[in-house]
Amino acid sequence: MENNSIPIHKDSDFEGMRKAGKLTSYILDQLEDLIKPGISTNEINDFCHKLIIKNNAIPAPLNYKGFPKSVCTSVNHVVCHGIPSDKKILNSGDIINVDITVILDGWYGDSSRMFVAGKINKKNYDLIKTTYECLLLGIKKALPGNYFGDIGSIIQKHAEEKKYSVVRDFCGHGIGKSFHTAPSVLHFGRPGEGEKILPGMFFTIEPMINIGKWDVKILNDGWTAVTKDKSFSAQFEHTVGITKDGNEIFTLSQNNTDFPIKGM
């Protein structure tokens, strides 16, 4: 059954998403100790790839529309879809988003977190903290009877109050037994706009927040999105399912490192 092409899932479908989301978060949980100055983004990719395969799952990004790697690694001013490379070595203070999507028993689990190589400065810490707050605020609005504009509007309001900008070229998406379905979950907008949120919907919320302007451009590799003004960007992502009276986050950390950045 669908609502304006947005899939509505059965209660039994939640279990498949729980398992896929749990594996995704488990792999992200392992990265806090791995990500240090001197590591290449391809080493991060290979670590994740092996762990996904070991757990009888498939890395969804690998060969998806030609994407060449198993995860996305987006460093500093890279907004999203950064391609892991042996040449990209993390320096002390670099910030990185690792975006992992697994396919487990046909279900997709999709989540991303920010990490830092070595010590972080206050400017970058504040950006990352605000981005995480935006994600949590968006999830709080992901309730049956609300509208998708309610999610975008609270994210935009919080980011702009802190003098950041919200990327508009990319958004969250429906998910389930497909990587990307309706709806498009915008991270900006006005309350009450868009489709109504209904029980059984599965989707990601994944705000991308910039220190500078929101404008992005795609590099010649056809994937890597960067800020036009080279300002740093941060992103967090969870996959949620809408229940009769609220929501369930499928991709919660199992060791309380959903925000794996140590304080200042």
mmCIF file of C-alpha atoms in Angstrom:
data_model
loop_
_atom_site.group_PDB
_atom_site.id
_atom_site.type_symbol
_atom_site.label_atom_id
_atom_site.label_comp_id
_atom_site.label_asym_id
_atom_site.label_seq_id
_atom_site.Cartn_x
_atom_site.Cartn_y
_atom_site.Cartn_z
ATOM 1 C CA MET A 1 0.000 0.000 0.000
ATOM 2 C CA GLU A 2 1.340 3.435 -0.838
ATOM 3 C CA ASN A 3 0.524 7.056 -0.091
ATOM 4 C CA ASN A 4 1.351 9.206 -3.121
ATOM 5 C CA SER A 5 4.124 6.714 -4.006
ATOM 6 C CA ILE A 6 5.573 6.713 -0.463
ATOM 7 C CA PRO A 7 5.751 3.037 0.575
ATOM 8 C CA ILE A 8 3.847 2.052 3.727
ATOM 9 C CA HIS A 9 5.429 -0.948 5.448
ATOM 10 C CA LYS A 10 3.877 -3.634 7.614
ATOM 11 C CA ASP A 11 4.694 -4.168 11.284
ATOM 12 C CA SER A 12 6.683 -7.287 10.347
ATOM 13 C CA ASP A 13 8.948 -5.207 8.080
ATOM 14 C CA PHE A 14 10.321 -3.352 11.096
ATOM 15 C CA GLU A 15 12.303 -6.427 12.166
ATOM 16 C CA GLY A 16 14.244 -6.541 8.892
ATOM 17 C CA MET A 17 15.094 -2.858 9.231
ATOM 18 C CA ARG A 18 16.159 -3.323 12.850
ATOM 19 C CA LYS A 19 18.683 -5.972 11.852
ATOM 20 C CA ALA A 20 20.075 -3.975 8.929
ATOM 21 C CA GLY A 21 20.250 -0.795 11.006
ATOM 22 C CA LYS A 22 21.921 -2.602 13.892
ATOM 23 C CA LEU A 23 24.683 -3.890 11.609
ATOM 24 C CA THR A 24 25.232 -0.425 10.128
ATOM 25 C CA SER A 25 25.551 1.157 13.561
ATOM 26 C CA TYR A 26 27.807 -1.677 14.780
ATOM 27 C CA ILE A 27 30.279 -0.954 11.971
ATOM 28 C CA LEU A 28 30.201 2.792 12.677
ATOM 29 C CA ASP A 29 30.818 1.979 16.355
ATOM 30 C CA GLN A 30 34.140 0.347 15.407
ATOM 31 C CA LEU A 31 35.501 3.437 13.638
ATOM 32 C CA GLU A 32 36.112 5.703 16.608
ATOM 33 C CA ASP A 33 39.393 3.942 17.456
ATOM 34 C CA LEU A 34 40.335 3.333 13.818
ATOM 35 C CA ILE A 35 40.191 6.936 12.589
ATOM 36 C CA LYS A 36 43.479 8.642 13.482
ATOM 37 C CA PRO A 37 45.962 10.944 11.758
ATOM 38 C CA GLY A 38 47.908 9.017 9.105
ATOM 39 C CA ILE A 39 45.116 6.656 8.034
ATOM 40 C CA SER A 40 43.929 6.760 4.435
ATOM 41 C CA THR A 41 40.257 6.954 3.569
ATOM 42 C CA ASN A 42 40.719 3.755 1.563
ATOM 43 C CA GLU A 43 41.866 1.937 4.724
ATOM 44 C CA ILE A 44 38.587 3.019 6.332
ATOM 45 C CA ASN A 45 36.725 1.712 3.274
ATOM 46 C CA ASP A 46 38.520 -1.647 3.343
ATOM 47 C CA PHE A 47 37.916 -2.079 7.077
ATOM 48 C CA CYS A 48 34.182 -1.449 6.623
ATOM 49 C CA HIS A 49 33.952 -3.616 3.507
ATOM 50 C CA LYS A 50 35.469 -6.636 5.273
ATOM 51 C CA LEU A 51 33.218 -6.203 8.312
ATOM 52 C CA ILE A 52 30.087 -5.918 6.141
ATOM 53 C CA ILE A 53 30.968 -9.090 4.208
ATOM 54 C CA LYS A 54 31.919 -10.942 7.407
ATOM 55 C CA ASN A 55 28.399 -10.257 8.703
ATOM 56 C CA ASN A 56 26.755 -11.757 5.598
ATOM 57 C CA ALA A 57 25.702 -8.382 4.215
ATOM 58 C CA ILE A 58 26.390 -6.405 1.038
ATOM 59 C CA PRO A 59 27.873 -2.870 0.891
ATOM 60 C CA ALA A 60 25.093 -0.992 -0.908
ATOM 61 C CA PRO A 61 27.221 1.852 -2.399
ATOM 62 C CA LEU A 62 29.660 -0.506 -4.182
ATOM 63 C CA ASN A 63 28.915 -0.225 -7.927
ATOM 64 C CA TYR A 64 25.697 1.702 -7.198
ATOM 65 C CA LYS A 65 25.300 3.846 -10.347
ATOM 66 C CA GLY A 66 29.043 3.371 -10.825
ATOM 67 C CA PHE A 67 30.218 4.374 -7.345
ATOM 68 C CA PRO A 68 33.563 2.537 -6.961
ATOM 69 C CA LYS A 69 33.791 1.957 -3.208
ATOM 70 C CA SER A 70 31.863 0.397 -0.322
ATOM 71 C CA VAL A 71 31.419 3.507 1.838
ATOM 72 C CA CYS A 72 31.538 7.289 1.407
ATOM 73 C CA THR A 73 34.297 9.242 3.190
ATOM 74 C CA SER A 74 33.769 13.009 3.141
ATOM 75 C CA VAL A 75 36.612 15.053 4.626
ATOM 76 C CA ASN A 76 36.535 18.713 5.737
ATOM 77 C CA HIS A 77 34.882 20.733 2.915
ATOM 78 C CA VAL A 78 33.507 17.610 1.199
ATOM 79 C CA VAL A 79 29.755 17.680 1.795
ATOM 80 C CA CYS A 80 28.948 14.091 0.809
ATOM 81 C CA HIS A 81 29.779 11.185 -1.529
ATOM 82 C CA GLY A 82 33.531 11.444 -1.052
ATOM 83 C CA ILE A 83 35.296 8.495 -2.727
ATOM 84 C CA PRO A 84 37.808 6.619 -0.508
ATOM 85 C CA SER A 85 41.371 6.779 -1.826
ATOM 86 C CA ASP A 86 44.863 5.623 -0.876
ATOM 87 C CA LYS A 87 46.020 9.168 -1.653
ATOM 88 C CA LYS A 88 43.703 10.848 0.863
ATOM 89 C CA ILE A 89 45.544 10.636 4.193
ATOM 90 C CA LEU A 90 43.909 12.160 7.261
ATOM 91 C CA ASN A 91 45.857 14.895 9.033
ATOM 92 C CA SER A 92 45.466 15.862 12.670
ATOM 93 C CA GLY A 93 42.323 17.956 13.089
ATOM 94 C CA ASP A 94 40.624 16.726 9.909
ATOM 95 C CA ILE A 95 36.914 16.045 10.269
ATOM 96 C CA ILE A 96 35.338 13.206 8.304
ATOM 97 C CA ASN A 97 31.876 11.840 7.671
ATOM 98 C CA VAL A 98 31.681 8.104 7.072
ATOM 99 C CA ASP A 99 28.431 7.043 5.399
ATOM 100 C CA ILE A 100 27.618 3.318 5.539
ATOM 101 C CA THR A 101 24.716 1.486 3.930
ATOM 102 C CA VAL A 102 24.408 -2.294 4.196
ATOM 103 C CA ILE A 103 21.963 -4.693 2.575
ATOM 104 C CA LEU A 104 21.088 -7.476 5.013
ATOM 105 C CA ASP A 105 18.516 -10.076 3.989
ATOM 106 C CA GLY A 106 17.216 -7.616 1.394
ATOM 107 C CA TRP A 107 16.781 -4.691 3.808
ATOM 108 C CA TYR A 108 18.860 -1.501 3.683
ATOM 109 C CA GLY A 109 20.438 0.050 6.787
ATOM 110 C CA ASP A 110 21.800 3.580 6.186
ATOM 111 C CA SER A 111 23.606 5.845 8.648
ATOM 112 C CA SER A 112 26.530 8.248 8.849
ATOM 113 C CA ARG A 113 28.552 9.902 11.592
ATOM 114 C CA MET A 114 31.225 12.538 11.931
ATOM 115 C CA PHE A 115 34.647 11.619 13.282
ATOM 116 C CA VAL A 116 37.827 13.593 13.908
ATOM 117 C CA ALA A 117 41.452 12.564 13.351
ATOM 118 C CA GLY A 118 43.307 13.597 16.488
ATOM 119 C CA LYS A 119 42.247 16.763 18.308
ATOM 120 C CA ILE A 120 39.444 19.023 17.168
ATOM 121 C CA ASN A 121 39.293 22.818 17.356
ATOM 122 C CA LYS A 122 36.319 24.718 18.744
ATOM 123 C CA LYS A 123 35.115 26.011 15.361
ATOM 124 C CA ASN A 124 34.799 22.511 13.926
ATOM 125 C CA TYR A 125 33.440 21.038 17.156
ATOM 126 C CA ASP A 126 30.652 23.619 17.238
ATOM 127 C CA LEU A 127 29.754 22.832 13.612
ATOM 128 C CA ILE A 128 29.595 19.102 14.291
ATOM 129 C CA LYS A 129 27.634 19.524 17.527
ATOM 130 C CA THR A 130 25.070 21.765 15.834
ATOM 131 C CA THR A 131 24.701 19.291 12.961
ATOM 132 C CA TYR A 132 24.017 16.459 15.407
ATOM 133 C CA GLU A 133 21.481 18.640 17.220
ATOM 134 C CA CYS A 134 19.795 19.299 13.859
ATOM 135 C CA LEU A 135 19.459 15.556 13.277
ATOM 136 C CA LEU A 136 17.905 14.974 16.715
ATOM 137 C CA LEU A 137 15.491 17.890 16.309
ATOM 138 C CA GLY A 138 14.441 16.550 12.909
ATOM 139 C CA ILE A 139 13.812 13.090 14.346
ATOM 140 C CA LYS A 140 11.634 14.601 17.093
ATOM 141 C CA LYS A 141 9.374 16.013 14.359
ATOM 142 C CA ALA A 142 9.191 12.677 12.494
ATOM 143 C CA LEU A 143 5.837 11.748 14.026
ATOM 144 C CA PRO A 144 2.593 10.411 12.558
ATOM 145 C CA GLY A 145 0.295 13.312 11.670
ATOM 146 C CA ASN A 146 3.145 15.785 11.216
ATOM 147 C CA TYR A 147 4.401 16.862 7.794
ATOM 148 C CA PHE A 148 7.804 16.500 6.153
ATOM 149 C CA GLY A 149 8.067 20.298 6.144
ATOM 150 C CA ASP A 150 8.046 20.163 9.948
ATOM 151 C CA ILE A 151 11.301 18.174 9.846
ATOM 152 C CA GLY A 152 13.021 20.517 7.375
ATOM 153 C CA SER A 153 11.850 23.658 9.080
ATOM 154 C CA ILE A 154 13.160 22.787 12.571
ATOM 155 C CA ILE A 155 16.540 21.756 11.108
ATOM 156 C CA GLN A 156 16.841 24.969 9.094
ATOM 157 C CA LYS A 157 15.774 27.127 12.054
ATOM 158 C CA HIS A 158 18.333 25.607 14.422
ATOM 159 C CA ALA A 159 21.203 25.738 11.918
ATOM 160 C CA GLU A 160 20.523 29.323 10.867
ATOM 161 C CA GLU A 161 20.107 30.501 14.469
ATOM 162 C CA LYS A 162 23.697 29.283 14.971
ATOM 163 C CA LYS A 163 24.767 31.152 11.798
ATOM 164 C CA TYR A 164 25.280 28.026 9.682
ATOM 165 C CA SER A 165 23.694 27.151 6.330
ATOM 166 C CA VAL A 166 21.763 24.050 5.256
ATOM 167 C CA VAL A 167 22.758 22.237 2.054
ATOM 168 C CA ARG A 168 19.805 22.140 -0.366
ATOM 169 C CA ASP A 169 21.162 19.979 -3.167
ATOM 170 C CA PHE A 170 20.897 16.728 -1.186
ATOM 171 C CA CYS A 171 18.233 15.344 1.108
ATOM 172 C CA GLY A 172 17.062 12.340 3.080
ATOM 173 C CA HIS A 173 15.080 9.623 1.315
ATOM 174 C CA GLY A 174 12.709 6.743 1.683
ATOM 175 C CA ILE A 175 14.371 3.363 2.207
ATOM 176 C CA GLY A 176 13.464 -0.256 2.871
ATOM 177 C CA LYS A 177 14.039 -3.001 0.324
ATOM 178 C CA SER A 178 15.304 -0.278 -2.034
ATOM 179 C CA PHE A 179 18.188 2.141 -1.438
ATOM 180 C CA HIS A 180 16.240 5.265 -2.426
ATOM 181 C CA THR A 181 12.462 5.650 -2.635
ATOM 182 C CA ALA A 182 9.946 8.420 -2.005
ATOM 183 C CA PRO A 183 9.811 10.638 -0.030
ATOM 184 C CA SER A 184 12.565 13.206 -0.467
ATOM 185 C CA VAL A 185 13.226 14.464 3.071
ATOM 186 C CA LEU A 186 14.351 18.094 2.743
ATOM 187 C CA HIS A 187 16.381 19.640 5.559
ATOM 188 C CA PHE A 188 14.828 23.069 5.031
ATOM 189 C CA GLY A 189 11.282 24.254 4.502
ATOM 190 C CA ARG A 190 8.177 25.470 6.294
ATOM 191 C CA PRO A 191 5.972 23.784 8.904
ATOM 192 C CA GLY A 192 2.936 21.979 7.510
ATOM 193 C CA GLU A 193 4.325 21.677 3.979
ATOM 194 C CA GLY A 194 4.865 18.455 2.065
ATOM 195 C CA GLU A 195 3.336 15.033 2.541
ATOM 196 C CA LYS A 196 1.796 13.942 5.823
ATOM 197 C CA ILE A 197 3.927 11.490 7.834
ATOM 198 C CA LEU A 198 2.136 8.171 8.343
ATOM 199 C CA PRO A 199 2.840 4.971 10.322
ATOM 200 C CA GLY A 200 4.830 2.451 8.281
ATOM 201 C CA MET A 201 7.003 4.988 6.460
ATOM 202 C CA PHE A 202 10.761 4.325 6.533
ATOM 203 C CA PHE A 203 13.184 7.136 5.648
ATOM 204 C CA THR A 204 16.517 8.756 6.432
ATOM 205 C CA ILE A 205 17.144 12.157 7.967
ATOM 206 C CA GLU A 206 20.662 13.352 7.141
ATOM 207 C CA PRO A 207 21.245 17.105 7.439
ATOM 208 C CA MET A 208 24.368 18.551 5.839
ATOM 209 C CA ILE A 209 25.365 21.809 7.544
ATOM 210 C CA ASN A 210 28.043 24.251 6.350
ATOM 211 C CA ILE A 211 30.090 26.880 8.171
ATOM 212 C CA GLY A 212 29.860 29.101 5.077
ATOM 213 C CA LYS A 213 27.273 29.276 2.285
ATOM 214 C CA TRP A 214 25.120 26.300 1.320
ATOM 215 C CA ASP A 215 26.169 26.219 -2.343
ATOM 216 C CA VAL A 216 27.919 23.031 -3.479
ATOM 217 C CA LYS A 217 29.535 21.729 -6.656
ATOM 218 C CA ILE A 218 30.299 18.232 -7.932
ATOM 219 C CA LEU A 219 33.922 17.406 -8.768
ATOM 220 C CA ASN A 220 35.026 15.828 -12.053
ATOM 221 C CA ASP A 221 34.711 12.307 -10.616
ATOM 222 C CA GLY A 222 30.957 12.787 -10.863
ATOM 223 C CA TRP A 223 30.372 12.030 -7.187
ATOM 224 C CA THR A 224 32.297 14.170 -4.720
ATOM 225 C CA ALA A 225 30.216 17.152 -3.584
ATOM 226 C CA VAL A 226 32.166 20.049 -2.040
ATOM 227 C CA THR A 227 31.270 23.466 -0.693
ATOM 228 C CA LYS A 228 31.834 26.125 -3.340
ATOM 229 C CA ASP A 229 33.440 28.451 -0.791
ATOM 230 C CA LYS A 230 35.584 25.605 0.648
ATOM 231 C CA SER A 231 34.043 26.065 4.093
ATOM 232 C CA PHE A 232 33.835 22.938 6.243
ATOM 233 C CA SER A 233 30.692 20.820 6.216
ATOM 234 C CA ALA A 234 29.265 18.225 8.616
ATOM 235 C CA GLN A 235 26.555 15.561 8.389
ATOM 236 C CA PHE A 236 24.840 12.980 10.582
ATOM 237 C CA GLU A 237 22.279 10.430 9.392
ATOM 238 C CA HIS A 238 19.840 7.990 10.931
ATOM 239 C CA THR A 239 17.214 5.711 9.399
ATOM 240 C CA VAL A 240 13.833 5.883 11.133
ATOM 241 C CA GLY A 241 10.543 4.029 10.934
ATOM 242 C CA ILE A 242 7.253 5.716 11.805
ATOM 243 C CA THR A 243 5.149 3.876 14.386
ATOM 244 C CA LYS A 244 1.538 4.463 15.431
ATOM 245 C CA ASP A 245 2.578 6.770 18.249
ATOM 246 C CA GLY A 246 6.075 7.973 17.364
ATOM 247 C CA ASN A 247 9.166 6.672 15.607
ATOM 248 C CA GLU A 248 11.887 4.081 15.936
ATOM 249 C CA ILE A 249 15.527 4.846 15.105
ATOM 250 C CA PHE A 250 16.916 1.734 13.414
ATOM 251 C CA THR A 251 20.561 2.884 13.375
ATOM 252 C CA LEU A 252 21.257 3.846 16.991
ATOM 253 C CA SER A 253 24.789 3.193 18.277
ATOM 254 C CA GLN A 254 25.156 0.180 20.542
ATOM 255 C CA ASN A 255 27.941 1.769 22.601
ATOM 256 C CA ASN A 256 26.537 5.307 22.891
ATOM 257 C CA THR A 257 28.820 6.831 20.269
ATOM 258 C CA ASP A 258 26.145 8.264 17.970
ATOM 259 C CA PHE A 259 28.102 11.473 18.628
ATOM 260 C CA PRO A 260 31.670 10.122 18.674
ATOM 261 C CA ILE A 261 33.433 13.467 19.122
ATOM 262 C CA LYS A 262 35.125 14.089 22.451
ATOM 263 C CA GLY A 263 34.380 17.470 24.004
ATOM 264 C CA MET A 264 36.772 20.388 23.909
#
